Coordinates of C-alpha atoms and ligand atoms in Angstrom, one line a residue:
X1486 CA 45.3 0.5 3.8
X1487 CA 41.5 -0.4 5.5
X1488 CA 42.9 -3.8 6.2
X1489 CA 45.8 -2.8 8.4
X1490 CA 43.7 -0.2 9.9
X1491 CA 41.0 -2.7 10.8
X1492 CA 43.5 -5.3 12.3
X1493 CA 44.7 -3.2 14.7
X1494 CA 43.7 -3.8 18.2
X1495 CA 42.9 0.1 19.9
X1496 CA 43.7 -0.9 23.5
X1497 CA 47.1 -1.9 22.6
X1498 CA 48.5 1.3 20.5
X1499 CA 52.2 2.4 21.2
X1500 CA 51.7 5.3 23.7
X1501 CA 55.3 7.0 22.3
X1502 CA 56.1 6.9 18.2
X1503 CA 59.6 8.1 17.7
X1504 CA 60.2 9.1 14.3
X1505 CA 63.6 9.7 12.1
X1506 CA 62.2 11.2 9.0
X1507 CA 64.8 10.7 6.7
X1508 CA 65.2 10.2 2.6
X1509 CA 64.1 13.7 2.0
X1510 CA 67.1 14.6 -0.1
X1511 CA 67.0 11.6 -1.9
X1512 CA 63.6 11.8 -2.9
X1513 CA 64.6 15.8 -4.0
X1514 CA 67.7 14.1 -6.3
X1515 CA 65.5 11.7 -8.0
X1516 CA 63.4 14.0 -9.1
X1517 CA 65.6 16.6 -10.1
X1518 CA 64.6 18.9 -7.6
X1519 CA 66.4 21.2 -4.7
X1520 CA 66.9 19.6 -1.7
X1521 CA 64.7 21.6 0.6
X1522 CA 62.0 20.8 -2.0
X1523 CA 62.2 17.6 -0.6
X1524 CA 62.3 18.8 3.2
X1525 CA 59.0 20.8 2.1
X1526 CA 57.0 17.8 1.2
X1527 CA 57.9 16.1 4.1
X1528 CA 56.9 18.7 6.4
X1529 CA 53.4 18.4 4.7
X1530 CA 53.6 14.9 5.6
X1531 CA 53.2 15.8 8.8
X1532 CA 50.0 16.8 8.6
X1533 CA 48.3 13.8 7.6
X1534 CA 50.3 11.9 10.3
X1535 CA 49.1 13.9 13.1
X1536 CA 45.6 13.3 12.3
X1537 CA 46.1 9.4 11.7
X1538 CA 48.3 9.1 14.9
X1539 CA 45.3 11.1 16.8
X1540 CA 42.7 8.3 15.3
X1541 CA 44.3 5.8 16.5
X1542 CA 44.7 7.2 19.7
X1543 CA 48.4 7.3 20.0
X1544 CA 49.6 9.6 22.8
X1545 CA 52.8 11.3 21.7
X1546 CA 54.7 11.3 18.9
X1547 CA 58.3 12.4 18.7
X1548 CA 59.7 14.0 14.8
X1549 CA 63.3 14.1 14.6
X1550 CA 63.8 17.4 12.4
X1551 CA 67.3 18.7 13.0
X1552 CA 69.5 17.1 14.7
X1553 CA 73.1 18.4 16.7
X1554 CA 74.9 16.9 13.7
X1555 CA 73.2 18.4 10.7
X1556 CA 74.6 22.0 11.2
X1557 CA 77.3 20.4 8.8
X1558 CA 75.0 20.8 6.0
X1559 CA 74.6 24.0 3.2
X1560 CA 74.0 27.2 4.6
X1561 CA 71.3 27.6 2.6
X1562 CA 69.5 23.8 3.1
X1563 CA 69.8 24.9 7.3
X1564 CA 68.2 28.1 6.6
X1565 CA 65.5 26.4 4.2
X1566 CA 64.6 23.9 6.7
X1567 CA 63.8 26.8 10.1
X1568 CA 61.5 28.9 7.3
X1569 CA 59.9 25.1 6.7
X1570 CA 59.4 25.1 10.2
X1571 CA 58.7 28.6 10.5
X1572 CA 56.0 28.2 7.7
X1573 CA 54.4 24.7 9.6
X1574 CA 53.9 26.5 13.2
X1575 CA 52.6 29.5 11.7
X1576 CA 49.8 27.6 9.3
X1577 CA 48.7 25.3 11.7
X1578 CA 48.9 26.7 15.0
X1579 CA 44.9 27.1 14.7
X1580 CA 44.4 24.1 13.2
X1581 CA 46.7 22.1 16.3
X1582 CA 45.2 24.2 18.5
X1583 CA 41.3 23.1 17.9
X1584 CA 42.7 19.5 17.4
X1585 CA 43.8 19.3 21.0
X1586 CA 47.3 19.1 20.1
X1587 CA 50.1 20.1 22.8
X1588 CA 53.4 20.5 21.2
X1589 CA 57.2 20.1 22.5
X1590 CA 60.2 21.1 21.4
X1591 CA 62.9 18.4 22.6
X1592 CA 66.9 19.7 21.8
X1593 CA 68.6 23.2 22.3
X1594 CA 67.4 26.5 21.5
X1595 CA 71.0 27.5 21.2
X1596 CA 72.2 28.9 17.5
X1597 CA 68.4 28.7 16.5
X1598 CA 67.4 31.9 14.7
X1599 CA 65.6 34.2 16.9
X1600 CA 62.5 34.1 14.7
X1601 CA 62.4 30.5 14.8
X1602 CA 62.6 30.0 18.4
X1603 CA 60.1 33.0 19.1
X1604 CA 57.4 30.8 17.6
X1605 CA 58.6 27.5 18.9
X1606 CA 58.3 28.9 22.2
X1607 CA 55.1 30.6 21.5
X1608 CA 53.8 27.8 19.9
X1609 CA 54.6 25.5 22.8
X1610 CA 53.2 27.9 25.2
X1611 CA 49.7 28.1 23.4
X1612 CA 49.4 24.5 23.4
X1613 CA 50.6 23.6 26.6
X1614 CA 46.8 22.6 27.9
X1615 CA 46.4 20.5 25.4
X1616 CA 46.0 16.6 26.2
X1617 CA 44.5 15.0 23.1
X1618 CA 48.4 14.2 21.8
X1619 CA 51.8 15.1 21.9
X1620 CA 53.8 16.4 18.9
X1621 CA 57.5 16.8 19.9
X1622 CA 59.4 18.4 17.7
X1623 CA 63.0 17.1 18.4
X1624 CA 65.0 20.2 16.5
X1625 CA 68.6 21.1 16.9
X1626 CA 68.4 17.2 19.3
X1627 CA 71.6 14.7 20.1
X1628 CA 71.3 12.1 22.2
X1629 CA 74.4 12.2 23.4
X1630 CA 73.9 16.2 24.0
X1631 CA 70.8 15.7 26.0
X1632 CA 72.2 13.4 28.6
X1633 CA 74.9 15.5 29.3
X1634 CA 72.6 17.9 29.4
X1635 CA 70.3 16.3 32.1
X1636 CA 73.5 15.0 34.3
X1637 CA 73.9 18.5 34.6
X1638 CA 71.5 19.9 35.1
X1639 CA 71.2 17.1 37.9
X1640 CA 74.3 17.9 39.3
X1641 CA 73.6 21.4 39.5
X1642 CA 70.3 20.9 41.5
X1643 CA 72.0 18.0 43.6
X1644 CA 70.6 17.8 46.9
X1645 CA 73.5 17.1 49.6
X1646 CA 75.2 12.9 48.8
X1647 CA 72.4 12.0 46.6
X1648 CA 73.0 9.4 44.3
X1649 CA 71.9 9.9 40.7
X1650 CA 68.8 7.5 39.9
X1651 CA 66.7 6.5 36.6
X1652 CA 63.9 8.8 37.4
X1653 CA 66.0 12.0 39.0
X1654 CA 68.3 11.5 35.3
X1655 CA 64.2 11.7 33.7
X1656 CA 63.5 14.5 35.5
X1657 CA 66.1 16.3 33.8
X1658 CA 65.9 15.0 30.1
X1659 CA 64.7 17.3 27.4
X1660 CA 61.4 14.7 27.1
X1661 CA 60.5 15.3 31.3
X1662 CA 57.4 14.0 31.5
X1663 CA 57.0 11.8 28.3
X1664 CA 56.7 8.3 28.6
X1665 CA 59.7 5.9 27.1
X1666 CA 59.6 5.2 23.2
X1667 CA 57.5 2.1 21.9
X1668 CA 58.3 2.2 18.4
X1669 CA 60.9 3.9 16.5
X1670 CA 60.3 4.1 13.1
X1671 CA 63.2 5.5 10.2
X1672 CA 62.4 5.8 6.5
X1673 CA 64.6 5.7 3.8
X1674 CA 66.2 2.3 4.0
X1675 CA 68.9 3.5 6.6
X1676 CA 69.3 0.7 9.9
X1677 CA 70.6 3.6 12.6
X1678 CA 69.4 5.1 15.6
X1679 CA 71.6 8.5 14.8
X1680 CA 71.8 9.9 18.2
X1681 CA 68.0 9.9 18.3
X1682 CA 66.1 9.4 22.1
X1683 CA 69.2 7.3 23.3
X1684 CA 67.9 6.8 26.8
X1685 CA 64.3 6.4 26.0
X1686 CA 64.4 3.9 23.1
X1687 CA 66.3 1.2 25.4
X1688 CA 63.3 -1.2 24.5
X1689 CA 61.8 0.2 21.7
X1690 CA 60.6 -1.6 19.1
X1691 CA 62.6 -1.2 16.1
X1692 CA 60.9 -1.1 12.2
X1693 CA 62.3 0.4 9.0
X1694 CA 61.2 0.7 6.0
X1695 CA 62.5 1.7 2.8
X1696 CA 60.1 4.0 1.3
X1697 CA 61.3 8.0 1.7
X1698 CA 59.7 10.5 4.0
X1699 CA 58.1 12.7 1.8
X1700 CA 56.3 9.4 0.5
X1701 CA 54.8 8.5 3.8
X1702 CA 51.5 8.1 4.0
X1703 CA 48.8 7.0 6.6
X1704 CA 48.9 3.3 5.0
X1705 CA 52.3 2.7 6.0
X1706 CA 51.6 3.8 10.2
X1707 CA 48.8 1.3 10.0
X1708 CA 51.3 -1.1 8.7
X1709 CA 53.5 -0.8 11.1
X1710 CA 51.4 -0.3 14.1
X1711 CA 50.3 -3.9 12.7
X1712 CA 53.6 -5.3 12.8
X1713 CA 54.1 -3.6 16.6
X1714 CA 51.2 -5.6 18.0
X1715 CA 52.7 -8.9 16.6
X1716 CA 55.9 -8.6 18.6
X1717 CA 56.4 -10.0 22.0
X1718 CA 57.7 -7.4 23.9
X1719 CA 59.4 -9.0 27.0
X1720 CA 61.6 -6.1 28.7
X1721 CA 64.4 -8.3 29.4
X1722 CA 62.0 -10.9 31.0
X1723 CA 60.7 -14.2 29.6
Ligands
LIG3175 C1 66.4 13.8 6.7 O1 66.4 13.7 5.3 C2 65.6 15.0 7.0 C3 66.0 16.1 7.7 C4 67.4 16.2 8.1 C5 65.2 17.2 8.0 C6 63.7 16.9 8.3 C7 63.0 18.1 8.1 C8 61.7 18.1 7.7 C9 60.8 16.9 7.4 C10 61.1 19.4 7.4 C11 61.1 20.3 8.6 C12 59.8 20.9 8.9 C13 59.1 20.5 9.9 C14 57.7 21.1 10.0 C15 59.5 19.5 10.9 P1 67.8 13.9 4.5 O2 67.9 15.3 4.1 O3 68.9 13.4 5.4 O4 67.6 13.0 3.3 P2 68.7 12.2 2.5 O5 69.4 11.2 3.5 O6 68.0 11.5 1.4 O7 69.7 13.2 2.0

């Protein structure tokens, strides 16, 4: 782990880590367990990766934790991951708070129970000063969702024959204000954006790694912010 973190060079961290944390159901089966035992220890993971991402200086990074399509699942796995979430603001609101943390929520607050959103919203609003990092929690997210979302709300604040441009569409995306996506990481083996950050990965980096969510630990960001640095990022140029 200290070797990766010593290779990597400070002034050239992604600004934007978009992560799709996913194997935690797998990693639950294997070991015999309940699924949202596996969605528990990956929500602890994020704990260690908040403070590794804010030692390496890493300016926001986006969790994909429920997206548009996983309403499909068990009743009872939906309603074990909001008290997950419930259970993460409420424990370390302080703890974000003294860290300098500022969190997001990226997705719709539609169908979410009230309880949940109450302390999304008043977690986001106690943070909001914050500049040391961003955490966006992408919950109840599509891609697909939030750009239909943004054209219109566009459309709907159109000024007279204006033409829709790259930064008015920004302007309207549930990420307003965040910078595009330098690296998008996925766990669990699985090559597939999922209707994650559509418009803002167009030049992402890509990695993926097999190891499951719950089993991620600081080691593996160094690794990869490694393997970031080596790549020639050319934005469509030469
Ligand atoms: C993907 O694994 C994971 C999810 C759909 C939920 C992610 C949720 C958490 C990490 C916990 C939520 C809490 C916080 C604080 C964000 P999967 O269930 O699809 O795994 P599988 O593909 O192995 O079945």
């Amino acid at each position: 782990m200290k070797e990766y973190a010593r290779l990597i060079d400070r002034d050239r961290v992604p600004r934007h880590v978009a992560i799709i944390m996913d194997g935690n159901g797998r990693w639950a089966k294997k070991r015999s367990l309940p699924r949202v035992e596996g969605h528990r220890r990956g929500a602890q993971v994020i704990e260690s990766l908040m403070d590794t991402a804010i030692g390496l200086g890493i300016g926001v990074v986006s969790l994909y934790a429920f997206s548009t399509e996983n309403w499909s699942r068990p009743k009872d796995e939906i309603a074990g991951i909001w008290r997950l979430l419930e259970m993460f603001f409420e424990a370390n609101i302080e703890k974000i708070k003294k860290k300098g943390v500022r969190l997001r929520h990226s997705g719709s607050m539609r169908h979410l129970p009230a309880s949940t959103r109450r302390i999304i919203e008043d977690s986001v609003g106690q943070t909001r000063n914050n500049r040391i990092i961003t955490l966006n929690f992408c919950l109840n997210y599509g891609g697909r969702q939030e750009l239909l979302d943004a054209v219109n709300g566009w459309a709907a604040s159109r000024k007279h024959e204006e033409k829709l441009s790259e930064r008015a569409l920004e302007r309207h995306l549930y990420t307003a204000g965040l910078p595009d996506v330098d690296l998008l990481i996925r766990t669990s083996g699985e090559h597939r954006i999922s209707n994650f950050l559509l418009w803002q990965v167009a030049y992402a980096e890509m990695i993926f790694t097999r190891v499951l969510w719950p089993d991620f630990k600081p080691r593996h960001l160094y690794r990869m912010i490694y393997e970031y640095q080596q790549r020639d990022r050319r934005f469509g140029g030469l």
